Amino acid sequence: MEHFYVMKVNRWKRWAFIVVAALFSAFIIWVDNESSLSVFSTKESPAALSKGSEQDPNIALTFNISWGNEKVEPILEQLNKHEVKATFFLSGEWAERHPEIVDKIAEKHEIGMLGYRYKSYLKQEKEQVRKDLLYAKEVFRKLGYPDTKLLRTPSGHFDKEILKMAEELGFDVIQWNVNPHDWQNPGEQEIIDEVMKNTTNGDIILLHASDSVKQTPGALKTLLPGLKNKGFQYVTISELISRIEAKSKTID
């Protein structure tokens, strides 16, 4: 009986070790994936823009759309009412299905893309990512927007390889640094508080205009004038980039 007891203990220890090792490996993978969301800004590597100049009170409001068509109109109404220009990132698949809404957005706002299918690029082979980007580019060209070069990767997921590929294909990868997680519908006031509290000069704010958001249009009624009252000026992502480049040339 004593021998059997020792074997049971050894077996338990062995399984405990395997479980701990598996958890540690999962943690390493998680950390690696999280780090892939960082902005690479070294001179040797392509960069993803997540913030403009801190010296100017310019901020960029951005909206992601990958499905549904019910929330776009009330969001556009609020933007137009407060004379705010924004940048909309659209999946090619969605844009293909709603060309008339794309045109309506483009009347006063800037168009960027989310690739074609809204699926994490870290969960696809690199060649599949390339095909997705090229197909999205072709879709926007056929819709009448051949110069669409602003890219936000699905879920903001990328690594250095994807950044390099995007740059080779002529895209500017755009991230964000203020995110109230409006797609989770935490409550209008929470969305408002999160943005108002955390927004500073040069920030890029991430919001959504897919049908998953229930509170964003209502939150904009307070947010849009509220940020203006704090002295911020709304610009598109392209304007944010041009101002950064202008300042860079001035410093040089």
Short mmCIF file of C-alpha atoms in Angstrom, two decimals:
data_model
loop_
_atom_site.label_atom_id
_atom_site.label_comp_id
_atom_site.label_asym_id
_atom_site.label_seq_id
_atom_site.Cartn_x
_atom_site.Cartn_y
_atom_site.Cartn_z
CA MET A 1 0.00 0.00 0.00
CA GLU A 2 2.88 2.33 0.80
CA HIS A 3 4.41 1.75 -2.66
CA PHE A 4 1.07 2.49 -4.33
CA TYR A 5 0.74 5.73 -2.31
CA VAL A 6 4.18 6.93 -3.46
CA MET A 7 3.29 6.25 -7.09
CA LYS A 8 0.06 8.23 -6.72
CA VAL A 9 1.95 11.19 -5.23
CA ASN A 10 4.59 11.10 -7.96
CA ARG A 11 1.91 10.93 -10.61
CA TRP A 12 0.10 13.91 -9.03
CA LYS A 13 3.34 15.91 -8.97
CA ARG A 14 3.99 15.09 -12.59
CA TRP A 15 0.50 16.24 -13.65
CA ALA A 16 0.81 19.36 -11.50
CA PHE A 17 4.06 20.18 -13.28
CA ILE A 18 2.42 19.70 -16.69
CA VAL A 19 -0.50 21.96 -15.74
CA VAL A 20 1.81 24.68 -14.40
CA ALA A 21 3.98 24.46 -17.52
CA ALA A 22 0.90 24.74 -19.75
CA LEU A 23 -0.36 27.78 -17.86
CA PHE A 24 3.05 29.41 -18.10
CA SER A 25 3.19 28.77 -21.85
CA ALA A 26 -0.30 30.24 -22.26
CA PHE A 27 0.81 33.31 -20.31
CA ILE A 28 3.85 33.78 -22.57
CA ILE A 29 1.64 33.52 -25.67
CA TRP A 30 -0.83 36.02 -24.17
CA VAL A 31 1.98 38.48 -23.38
CA ASP A 32 3.36 38.07 -26.89
CA ASN A 33 -0.05 38.74 -28.44
CA GLU A 34 -0.61 41.76 -26.21
CA SER A 35 2.80 43.16 -27.15
CA SER A 36 1.88 42.82 -30.79
CA LEU A 37 -0.71 45.54 -30.20
CA SER A 38 2.02 48.01 -29.32
CA VAL A 39 3.02 50.81 -31.64
CA PHE A 40 6.35 50.20 -33.34
CA SER A 41 8.04 53.54 -33.84
CA THR A 42 11.73 52.79 -34.26
CA LYS A 43 13.53 54.10 -37.32
CA GLU A 44 14.26 50.54 -38.42
CA SER A 45 10.62 49.40 -38.32
CA PRO A 46 7.35 50.60 -39.89
CA ALA A 47 5.14 52.52 -37.47
CA ALA A 48 1.46 52.54 -36.53
CA LEU A 49 0.03 55.92 -35.57
CA SER A 50 -1.77 56.00 -32.24
CA LYS A 51 -1.41 59.68 -31.34
CA GLY A 52 -0.77 63.03 -32.98
CA SER A 53 1.20 66.00 -31.74
CA GLU A 54 0.89 66.83 -28.06
CA GLN A 55 1.64 70.47 -28.84
CA ASP A 56 -1.64 71.15 -30.64
CA PRO A 57 -5.19 70.77 -29.27
CA ASN A 58 -6.18 68.58 -32.24
CA ILE A 59 -7.98 65.29 -31.70
CA ALA A 60 -9.30 62.71 -34.17
CA LEU A 61 -12.62 60.99 -33.68
CA THR A 62 -12.72 57.58 -35.39
CA PHE A 63 -15.50 55.04 -35.90
CA ASN A 64 -15.23 51.36 -36.86
CA ILE A 65 -18.02 49.69 -38.84
CA SER A 66 -18.06 46.00 -39.70
CA TRP A 67 -21.76 45.08 -39.60
CA GLY A 68 -25.27 46.52 -39.49
CA ASN A 69 -26.70 49.77 -40.83
CA GLU A 70 -28.98 51.13 -38.10
CA LYS A 71 -26.53 53.16 -35.99
CA VAL A 72 -24.68 54.99 -38.74
CA GLU A 73 -27.45 57.50 -39.45
CA PRO A 74 -27.97 58.75 -35.85
CA ILE A 75 -24.18 59.04 -35.44
CA LEU A 76 -23.86 61.04 -38.66
CA GLU A 77 -26.71 63.28 -37.48
CA GLN A 78 -24.83 64.15 -34.30
CA LEU A 79 -21.56 64.76 -36.14
CA ASN A 80 -23.26 67.02 -38.67
CA LYS A 81 -25.23 68.87 -35.99
CA HIS A 82 -22.02 69.77 -34.14
CA GLU A 83 -20.02 70.28 -37.36
CA VAL A 84 -17.49 67.60 -36.49
CA LYS A 85 -15.41 65.78 -39.08
CA ALA A 86 -14.47 62.19 -38.28
CA THR A 87 -12.67 59.26 -39.87
CA PHE A 88 -14.67 56.07 -40.47
CA PHE A 89 -12.89 52.73 -40.80
CA LEU A 90 -15.03 50.31 -42.79
CA SER A 91 -14.56 46.62 -43.51
CA GLY A 92 -14.55 45.97 -47.25
CA GLU A 93 -17.23 43.33 -46.82
CA TRP A 94 -19.53 45.86 -45.12
CA ALA A 95 -18.77 48.62 -47.63
CA GLU A 96 -19.56 46.26 -50.50
CA ARG A 97 -23.01 45.62 -49.02
CA HIS A 98 -23.78 49.28 -48.20
CA PRO A 99 -22.29 51.43 -50.98
CA GLU A 100 -24.93 54.12 -50.53
CA ILE A 101 -24.04 54.54 -46.84
CA VAL A 102 -20.33 54.70 -47.74
CA ASP A 103 -21.11 57.57 -50.11
CA LYS A 104 -23.14 59.35 -47.44
CA ILE A 105 -20.29 59.07 -44.94
CA ALA A 106 -17.78 60.31 -47.50
CA GLU A 107 -19.79 63.48 -48.16
CA LYS A 108 -18.37 65.09 -45.01
CA HIS A 109 -16.04 62.57 -43.43
CA GLU A 110 -12.91 60.58 -44.19
CA ILE A 111 -12.89 56.92 -45.23
CA GLY A 112 -10.40 54.34 -44.00
CA MET A 113 -10.58 50.55 -44.15
CA LEU A 114 -10.58 47.56 -41.79
CA GLY A 115 -9.37 45.13 -44.44
CA TYR A 116 -12.02 43.02 -46.17
CA ARG A 117 -13.16 40.43 -43.63
CA TYR A 118 -13.22 41.51 -40.00
CA LYS A 119 -11.02 38.72 -38.68
CA SER A 120 -7.85 39.12 -36.60
CA TYR A 121 -4.74 39.18 -38.77
CA LEU A 122 -2.84 37.35 -36.03
CA LYS A 123 -5.12 34.34 -36.53
CA GLN A 124 -4.42 34.12 -40.26
CA GLU A 125 -1.44 33.09 -42.35
CA LYS A 126 0.51 36.09 -43.61
CA GLU A 127 -0.31 35.29 -47.24
CA GLN A 128 -4.01 35.27 -46.38
CA VAL A 129 -3.60 38.67 -44.74
CA ARG A 130 -1.98 39.98 -47.92
CA LYS A 131 -4.88 38.66 -50.00
CA ASP A 132 -7.38 40.25 -47.61
CA LEU A 133 -5.69 43.64 -47.88
CA LEU A 134 -5.40 43.51 -51.67
CA TYR A 135 -9.02 42.44 -52.04
CA ALA A 136 -10.18 45.24 -49.73
CA LYS A 137 -8.16 47.71 -51.76
CA GLU A 138 -9.86 46.52 -54.94
CA VAL A 139 -13.33 46.72 -53.34
CA PHE A 140 -12.81 50.35 -52.33
CA ARG A 141 -11.43 51.14 -55.78
CA LYS A 142 -14.58 49.75 -57.40
CA LEU A 143 -16.72 51.77 -54.98
CA GLY A 144 -14.98 54.93 -56.16
CA TYR A 145 -12.39 55.33 -53.39
CA PRO A 146 -9.09 54.29 -54.99
CA ASP A 147 -7.01 56.51 -52.71
CA THR A 148 -8.07 54.81 -49.48
CA LYS A 149 -4.78 54.19 -47.69
CA LEU A 150 -5.68 54.52 -44.02
CA LEU A 151 -5.82 51.05 -42.48
CA ARG A 152 -6.95 49.89 -39.08
CA THR A 153 -6.36 46.18 -38.68
CA PRO A 154 -9.31 44.09 -37.39
CA SER A 155 -9.46 44.36 -33.58
CA GLY A 156 -6.25 46.41 -33.78
CA HIS A 157 -4.22 43.19 -34.02
CA PHE A 158 -0.88 43.28 -35.82
CA ASP A 159 2.77 42.40 -35.49
CA LYS A 160 5.93 43.72 -37.14
CA GLU A 161 5.47 41.51 -40.19
CA ILE A 162 1.95 42.80 -40.78
CA LEU A 163 3.10 46.41 -40.33
CA LYS A 164 5.83 45.88 -42.90
CA MET A 165 3.40 44.24 -45.33
CA ALA A 166 0.88 47.06 -44.92
CA GLU A 167 3.56 49.65 -45.59
CA GLU A 168 4.72 47.79 -48.71
CA LEU A 169 1.13 47.82 -49.99
CA GLY A 170 0.88 51.58 -49.44
CA PHE A 171 -1.16 51.67 -46.22
CA ASP A 172 -0.79 53.83 -43.12
CA VAL A 173 -1.74 51.74 -40.08
CA ILE A 174 -3.84 53.68 -37.57
CA GLN A 175 -4.38 52.72 -33.94
CA TRP A 176 -5.87 54.75 -31.10
CA ASN A 177 -5.07 55.73 -27.53
CA VAL A 178 -8.51 56.55 -26.08
CA ASN A 179 -10.98 53.68 -25.99
CA PRO A 180 -14.21 53.83 -23.93
CA HIS A 181 -15.21 50.31 -25.11
CA ASP A 182 -18.54 51.63 -26.35
CA TRP A 183 -19.30 48.33 -28.11
CA GLN A 184 -19.73 46.77 -24.67
CA ASN A 185 -22.53 49.28 -23.94
CA PRO A 186 -21.28 50.22 -20.46
CA GLY A 187 -23.73 53.14 -20.24
CA GLU A 188 -23.80 56.55 -21.90
CA GLN A 189 -22.36 58.34 -18.89
CA GLU A 190 -19.47 55.90 -18.58
CA ILE A 191 -18.59 56.39 -22.25
CA ILE A 192 -18.74 60.16 -21.77
CA ASP A 193 -16.66 60.11 -18.57
CA GLU A 194 -14.01 57.81 -20.04
CA VAL A 195 -13.45 60.01 -23.08
CA MET A 196 -13.69 63.36 -21.30
CA LYS A 197 -11.32 62.26 -18.53
CA ASN A 198 -8.63 60.70 -20.74
CA THR A 199 -8.51 62.85 -23.87
CA THR A 200 -5.46 65.09 -24.33
CA ASN A 201 -3.84 66.91 -27.26
CA GLY A 202 -3.27 64.74 -30.33
CA ASP A 203 -5.39 61.82 -29.17
CA ILE A 204 -7.13 59.36 -31.47
CA ILE A 205 -10.46 58.25 -30.01
CA LEU A 206 -11.90 54.85 -30.91
CA LEU A 207 -15.68 54.54 -31.20
CA HIS A 208 -17.96 52.26 -33.20
CA ALA A 209 -20.90 52.67 -35.55
CA SER A 210 -21.85 49.02 -35.99
CA ASP A 211 -25.23 47.84 -34.75
CA SER A 212 -23.62 46.46 -31.57
CA VAL A 213 -23.43 49.96 -30.09
CA LYS A 214 -26.62 51.08 -28.39
CA GLN A 215 -25.40 54.10 -26.42
CA THR A 216 -22.84 55.80 -28.65
CA PRO A 217 -25.27 58.12 -30.50
CA GLY A 218 -26.66 59.34 -27.18
CA ALA A 219 -23.19 59.77 -25.67
CA LEU A 220 -22.14 61.92 -28.64
CA LYS A 221 -24.80 64.50 -27.75
CA THR A 222 -22.71 65.38 -24.70
CA LEU A 223 -19.25 64.36 -25.89
CA LEU A 224 -19.05 66.42 -29.07
CA PRO A 225 -19.79 69.84 -27.52
CA GLY A 226 -18.04 68.82 -24.28
CA LEU A 227 -14.68 68.21 -25.95
CA LYS A 228 -15.04 71.44 -27.92
CA ASN A 229 -15.66 73.33 -24.69
CA LYS A 230 -12.40 71.94 -23.34
CA GLY A 231 -10.61 73.61 -26.25
CA PHE A 232 -10.08 70.60 -28.51
CA GLN A 233 -10.36 70.87 -32.29
CA TYR A 234 -11.62 67.92 -34.33
CA VAL A 235 -9.54 66.87 -37.32
CA THR A 236 -9.46 63.82 -39.59
CA ILE A 237 -6.65 61.28 -39.34
CA SER A 238 -5.12 62.63 -42.55
CA GLU A 239 -5.10 66.14 -41.07
CA LEU A 240 -3.53 64.78 -37.89
CA ILE A 241 -0.79 63.14 -39.96
CA SER A 242 -0.17 66.26 -42.05
CA ARG A 243 0.19 68.39 -38.92
CA ILE A 244 2.68 65.91 -37.47
CA GLU A 245 4.70 65.99 -40.70
CA ALA A 246 4.58 69.80 -40.81
CA LYS A 247 5.89 70.04 -37.26
CA SER A 248 8.58 67.49 -38.04
CA LYS A 249 9.82 69.58 -40.97
CA THR A 250 9.79 72.71 -38.82
CA ILE A 251 11.93 70.98 -36.19
CA ASP A 252 14.35 69.68 -38.84
#
